Amino acid sequence: MATLVLLRHGESVWNAEGLFTGWVDVDLSEKGEEEAVTGGDLLLDADLKLDVVHTSVLKRAIRTANIALDAAEQLWIPVRRSWRLNERHYGALQGKNKAQTREEYGDEQFMTWRRSYDTPPPPIADDDPLSQINDPRYALLPSELIPRTECLADVVDRLLPYWYDAVVPDLAAGRTVLIAAHGNSLRALVKHLDGISDEDIAGLNIPTGIPLLYELDEDFEPLKKGGEYLDPEAAKESIAAVANQGKK
Ligand code: DG2
């Protein structure tokens, strides 16, 4: 049996402003920092002894992991980071207001861009100031691997090699693993773990800052589908808030 803990970063400043974020490297809001502390307190209360943390290369996930691990008195554990755990690239929607986008394009188009499995938003231009094409942290990636937009299916495709090559070996070695990542990169992973269909994944939302615990069997499949939030009540409330983003 292996133990895996998933943690979406605390609220970011762009989450708070209702902006599509994707690969833009925004920081946590004050509330997001508090959520990360609470997430760490939950890890401590559950007596979870983590052996390794994997994060994206975006500071809202990195800082959430640090703050939560500090609160859990485990800031010392080894860390690995990968762009493969990054948020879904939101293409030309990055930086746009969710409510305004919904108003401008209508509910159906808005939800297709936000939650359909295989329809990406329009791509971002390489000369757009919010493009990541010249970001030094991706300098070693071939340009064609740097996304200009992504749908969730694209995230599953780029995330699974990291799952199998980096996370599964840790789990197989008996390590308790924390993954600190994002709403959509974690939706992609949960889809894989729980075997959720392309249609049903549209209805899954991940709350900010609340650890989600999975016990996995010898095939790294969940003993309990959906795992278990360490604070189920708070998770319910936060999930509803994420689902309602973009509504007035
Ligand atoms: C949010 C997710 O990502 O937004 O990119 O705007 O988890 O990094 O804050 P995160 C974004 P939705 O897909 O839920 O609209």
PDB file of C-alpha atoms in Angstrom, residues 82-228:
ATOM      1  CA  SER A  82       8.565  19.724 -12.871  1.00  0.00           C
ATOM      2  CA  TRP A  83       6.839  21.827 -15.508  1.00  0.00           C
ATOM      3  CA  ARG A  84       4.760  18.677 -16.121  1.00  0.00           C
ATOM      4  CA  LEU A  85       2.866  19.459 -12.896  1.00  0.00           C
ATOM      5  CA  ASN A  86       2.157  23.049 -14.032  1.00  0.00           C
ATOM      6  CA  GLU A  87      -1.363  24.337 -14.366  1.00  0.00           C
ATOM      7  CA  ARG A  88      -3.097  23.839 -17.706  1.00  0.00           C
ATOM      8  CA  HIS A  89      -1.892  26.538 -20.099  1.00  0.00           C
ATOM      9  CA  TYR A  90      -4.949  28.739 -20.593  1.00  0.00           C
ATOM     10  CA  GLY A  91      -3.811  30.087 -23.983  1.00  0.00           C
ATOM     11  CA  ALA A  92      -5.114  33.509 -25.014  1.00  0.00           C
ATOM     12  CA  LEU A  93      -7.441  33.493 -21.984  1.00  0.00           C
ATOM     13  CA  GLN A  94      -4.508  33.982 -19.586  1.00  0.00           C
ATOM     14  CA  GLY A  95      -4.995  37.275 -17.742  1.00  0.00           C
ATOM     15  CA  LYS A  96      -8.646  37.608 -18.857  1.00  0.00           C
ATOM     16  CA  ASN A  97     -11.437  38.081 -16.343  1.00  0.00           C
ATOM     17  CA  LYS A  98     -13.607  34.943 -16.013  1.00  0.00           C
ATOM     18  CA  ALA A  99     -16.917  36.772 -15.450  1.00  0.00           C
ATOM     19  CA  GLN A 100     -16.289  39.130 -18.395  1.00  0.00           C
ATOM     20  CA  THR A 101     -15.314  36.208 -20.635  1.00  0.00           C
ATOM     21  CA  ARG A 102     -18.510  34.389 -19.672  1.00  0.00           C
ATOM     22  CA  GLU A 103     -20.556  37.499 -20.447  1.00  0.00           C
ATOM     23  CA  GLU A 104     -18.809  38.132 -23.756  1.00  0.00           C
ATOM     24  CA  TYR A 105     -18.840  34.573 -25.143  1.00  0.00           C
ATOM     25  CA  GLY A 106     -21.815  33.023 -23.315  1.00  0.00           C
ATOM     26  CA  ASP A 107     -22.133  30.166 -20.827  1.00  0.00           C
ATOM     27  CA  GLU A 108     -21.588  27.341 -23.281  1.00  0.00           C
ATOM     28  CA  GLN A 109     -18.351  28.621 -24.815  1.00  0.00           C
ATOM     29  CA  PHE A 110     -17.065  29.658 -21.381  1.00  0.00           C
ATOM     30  CA  MET A 111     -17.690  26.195 -19.924  1.00  0.00           C
ATOM     31  CA  THR A 112     -16.247  24.489 -23.018  1.00  0.00           C
ATOM     32  CA  TRP A 113     -13.004  26.425 -22.627  1.00  0.00           C
ATOM     33  CA  ARG A 114     -12.968  25.917 -18.877  1.00  0.00           C
ATOM     34  CA  ARG A 115     -14.088  22.334 -18.441  1.00  0.00           C
ATOM     35  CA  SER A 116     -14.388  20.407 -21.736  1.00  0.00           C
ATOM     36  CA  TYR A 117     -11.883  17.568 -21.977  1.00  0.00           C
ATOM     37  CA  ASP A 118     -10.570  18.141 -25.467  1.00  0.00           C
ATOM     38  CA  THR A 119     -11.302  21.698 -26.631  1.00  0.00           C
ATOM     39  CA  PRO A 120      -8.425  24.090 -25.862  1.00  0.00           C
ATOM     40  CA  PRO A 121      -8.900  27.868 -25.640  1.00  0.00           C
ATOM     41  CA  PRO A 122      -7.430  29.909 -28.536  1.00  0.00           C
ATOM     42  CA  PRO A 123      -3.600  29.826 -28.483  1.00  0.00           C
ATOM     43  CA  ILE A 124      -1.552  32.679 -27.063  1.00  0.00           C
ATOM     44  CA  ALA A 125       0.731  34.511 -29.518  1.00  0.00           C
ATOM     45  CA  ASP A 126       4.477  34.114 -28.889  1.00  0.00           C
ATOM     46  CA  ASP A 127       4.854  37.907 -28.689  1.00  0.00           C
ATOM     47  CA  ASP A 128       2.065  38.272 -26.116  1.00  0.00           C
ATOM     48  CA  PRO A 129       3.515  39.652 -22.841  1.00  0.00           C
ATOM     49  CA  LEU A 130       1.766  36.791 -20.995  1.00  0.00           C
ATOM     50  CA  SER A 131       3.399  34.082 -23.172  1.00  0.00           C
ATOM     51  CA  GLN A 132       5.974  31.808 -21.497  1.00  0.00           C
ATOM     52  CA  ILE A 133       7.993  31.267 -24.663  1.00  0.00           C
ATOM     53  CA  ASN A 134      10.993  33.277 -23.371  1.00  0.00           C
ATOM     54  CA  ASP A 135      10.710  32.321 -19.721  1.00  0.00           C
ATOM     55  CA  PRO A 136      14.183  31.125 -18.605  1.00  0.00           C
ATOM     56  CA  ARG A 137      12.732  28.279 -16.519  1.00  0.00           C
ATOM     57  CA  TYR A 138      11.655  26.568 -19.759  1.00  0.00           C
ATOM     58  CA  ALA A 139      14.897  27.321 -21.615  1.00  0.00           C
ATOM     59  CA  LEU A 140      15.882  23.652 -21.792  1.00  0.00           C
ATOM     60  CA  LEU A 141      12.521  22.611 -23.253  1.00  0.00           C
ATOM     61  CA  PRO A 142      12.297  22.448 -27.038  1.00  0.00           C
ATOM     62  CA  SER A 143      10.116  25.351 -28.151  1.00  0.00           C
ATOM     63  CA  GLU A 144       7.482  22.987 -29.581  1.00  0.00           C
ATOM     64  CA  LEU A 145       6.977  21.443 -26.125  1.00  0.00           C
ATOM     65  CA  ILE A 146       6.138  24.818 -24.563  1.00  0.00           C
ATOM     66  CA  PRO A 147       2.352  25.009 -24.800  1.00  0.00           C
ATOM     67  CA  ARG A 148       0.576  27.950 -26.449  1.00  0.00           C
ATOM     68  CA  THR A 149      -2.710  26.541 -25.084  1.00  0.00           C
ATOM     69  CA  GLU A 150      -3.867  23.266 -23.579  1.00  0.00           C
ATOM     70  CA  CYS A 151      -7.057  21.299 -23.049  1.00  0.00           C
ATOM     71  CA  LEU A 152      -7.265  18.843 -20.146  1.00  0.00           C
ATOM     72  CA  ALA A 153      -6.395  15.942 -22.466  1.00  0.00           C
ATOM     73  CA  ASP A 154      -3.090  17.706 -23.267  1.00  0.00           C
ATOM     74  CA  VAL A 155      -2.389  18.023 -19.530  1.00  0.00           C
ATOM     75  CA  VAL A 156      -3.030  14.288 -19.016  1.00  0.00           C
ATOM     76  CA  ASP A 157      -0.577  13.566 -21.860  1.00  0.00           C
ATOM     77  CA  ARG A 158       2.251  15.700 -20.449  1.00  0.00           C
ATOM     78  CA  LEU A 159       1.588  14.827 -16.806  1.00  0.00           C
ATOM     79  CA  LEU A 160       1.512  11.021 -17.046  1.00  0.00           C
ATOM     80  CA  PRO A 161       5.203  10.610 -18.008  1.00  0.00           C
ATOM     81  CA  TYR A 162       6.084  12.434 -14.779  1.00  0.00           C
ATOM     82  CA  TRP A 163       3.615  10.323 -12.792  1.00  0.00           C
ATOM     83  CA  TYR A 164       5.151   7.085 -14.064  1.00  0.00           C
ATOM     84  CA  ASP A 165       8.798   8.184 -14.171  1.00  0.00           C
ATOM     85  CA  ALA A 166       9.065  10.249 -10.993  1.00  0.00           C
ATOM     86  CA  VAL A 167       6.124   9.757  -8.642  1.00  0.00           C
ATOM     87  CA  VAL A 168       5.370   6.031  -9.008  1.00  0.00           C
ATOM     88  CA  PRO A 169       9.015   5.063  -8.255  1.00  0.00           C
ATOM     89  CA  ASP A 170       8.778   7.054  -4.995  1.00  0.00           C
ATOM     90  CA  LEU A 171       5.517   5.315  -4.100  1.00  0.00           C
ATOM     91  CA  ALA A 172       6.959   1.926  -5.058  1.00  0.00           C
ATOM     92  CA  ALA A 173       9.887   2.587  -2.704  1.00  0.00           C
ATOM     93  CA  GLY A 174       7.372   2.997   0.127  1.00  0.00           C
ATOM     94  CA  ARG A 175       7.633   6.796   0.288  1.00  0.00           C
ATOM     95  CA  THR A 176       4.651   8.885   1.322  1.00  0.00           C
ATOM     96  CA  VAL A 177       4.354  11.476  -1.430  1.00  0.00           C
ATOM     97  CA  LEU A 178       2.943  15.011  -1.426  1.00  0.00           C
ATOM     98  CA  ILE A 179       2.115  16.616  -4.779  1.00  0.00           C
ATOM     99  CA  ALA A 180       1.528  20.379  -4.608  1.00  0.00           C
ATOM    100  CA  ALA A 181       0.041  21.536  -7.885  1.00  0.00           C
ATOM    101  CA  HIS A 182      -2.993  23.193  -9.487  1.00  0.00           C
ATOM    102  CA  GLY A 183      -6.709  22.939 -10.113  1.00  0.00           C
ATOM    103  CA  ASN A 184      -6.399  21.424 -13.581  1.00  0.00           C
ATOM    104  CA  SER A 185      -3.135  19.489 -13.277  1.00  0.00           C
ATOM    105  CA  LEU A 186      -4.673  17.781 -10.222  1.00  0.00           C
ATOM    106  CA  ARG A 187      -7.953  17.212 -12.099  1.00  0.00           C
ATOM    107  CA  ALA A 188      -5.868  15.445 -14.765  1.00  0.00           C
ATOM    108  CA  LEU A 189      -4.178  13.254 -12.147  1.00  0.00           C
ATOM    109  CA  VAL A 190      -7.421  12.452 -10.313  1.00  0.00           C
ATOM    110  CA  LYS A 191      -9.017  11.551 -13.666  1.00  0.00           C
ATOM    111  CA  HIS A 192      -6.226   9.050 -14.197  1.00  0.00           C
ATOM    112  CA  LEU A 193      -6.279   7.669 -10.627  1.00  0.00           C
ATOM    113  CA  ASP A 194     -10.053   7.337 -10.352  1.00  0.00           C
ATOM    114  CA  GLY A 195     -10.633   6.312 -13.983  1.00  0.00           C
ATOM    115  CA  ILE A 196     -13.086   9.192 -14.545  1.00  0.00           C
ATOM    116  CA  SER A 197     -14.575   9.414 -18.055  1.00  0.00           C
ATOM    117  CA  ASP A 198     -13.852  12.305 -20.434  1.00  0.00           C
ATOM    118  CA  GLU A 199     -17.437  13.510 -19.896  1.00  0.00           C
ATOM    119  CA  ASP A 200     -17.641  13.177 -16.113  1.00  0.00           C
ATOM    120  CA  ILE A 201     -14.352  14.963 -15.443  1.00  0.00           C
ATOM    121  CA  ALA A 202     -16.120  18.245 -16.364  1.00  0.00           C
ATOM    122  CA  GLY A 203     -17.942  18.067 -13.019  1.00  0.00           C
ATOM    123  CA  LEU A 204     -14.835  17.647 -10.867  1.00  0.00           C
ATOM    124  CA  ASN A 205     -13.386  20.704  -9.127  1.00  0.00           C
ATOM    125  CA  ILE A 206     -10.449  20.795  -6.721  1.00  0.00           C
ATOM    126  CA  PRO A 207     -10.561  23.104  -3.674  1.00  0.00           C
ATOM    127  CA  THR A 208      -7.633  25.353  -2.729  1.00  0.00           C
ATOM    128  CA  GLY A 209      -5.358  24.431   0.182  1.00  0.00           C
ATOM    129  CA  ILE A 210      -7.100  21.278   1.443  1.00  0.00           C
ATOM    130  CA  PRO A 211      -5.028  18.060   1.377  1.00  0.00           C
ATOM    131  CA  LEU A 212      -6.637  15.139  -0.461  1.00  0.00           C
ATOM    132  CA  LEU A 213      -5.422  11.771   0.787  1.00  0.00           C
ATOM    133  CA  TYR A 214      -5.253   8.640  -1.378  1.00  0.00           C
ATOM    134  CA  GLU A 215      -4.288   5.180  -0.172  1.00  0.00           C
ATOM    135  CA  LEU A 216      -3.168   3.205  -3.224  1.00  0.00           C
ATOM    136  CA  ASP A 217      -2.944  -0.541  -3.806  1.00  0.00           C
ATOM    137  CA  GLU A 218       0.028  -2.401  -5.305  1.00  0.00           C
ATOM    138  CA  ASP A 219      -1.041  -1.279  -8.807  1.00  0.00           C
ATOM    139  CA  PHE A 220      -1.141   2.333  -7.569  1.00  0.00           C
ATOM    140  CA  GLU A 221      -4.913   2.394  -7.849  1.00  0.00           C
ATOM    141  CA  PRO A 222      -6.987   4.063  -5.108  1.00  0.00           C
ATOM    142  CA  LEU A 223      -8.435   1.824  -2.396  1.00  0.00           C
ATOM    143  CA  LYS A 224     -11.215   4.398  -2.216  1.00  0.00           C
ATOM    144  CA  LYS A 225     -12.226   6.296  -5.352  1.00  0.00           C
ATOM    145  CA  GLY A 226     -12.086  10.044  -4.854  1.00  0.00           C
ATOM    146  CA  GLY A 227      -9.729   9.741  -1.895  1.00  0.00           C
ATOM    147  CA  GLU A 228     -10.472  11.631   1.285  1.00  0.00           C
TER     148      GLU A 228
END
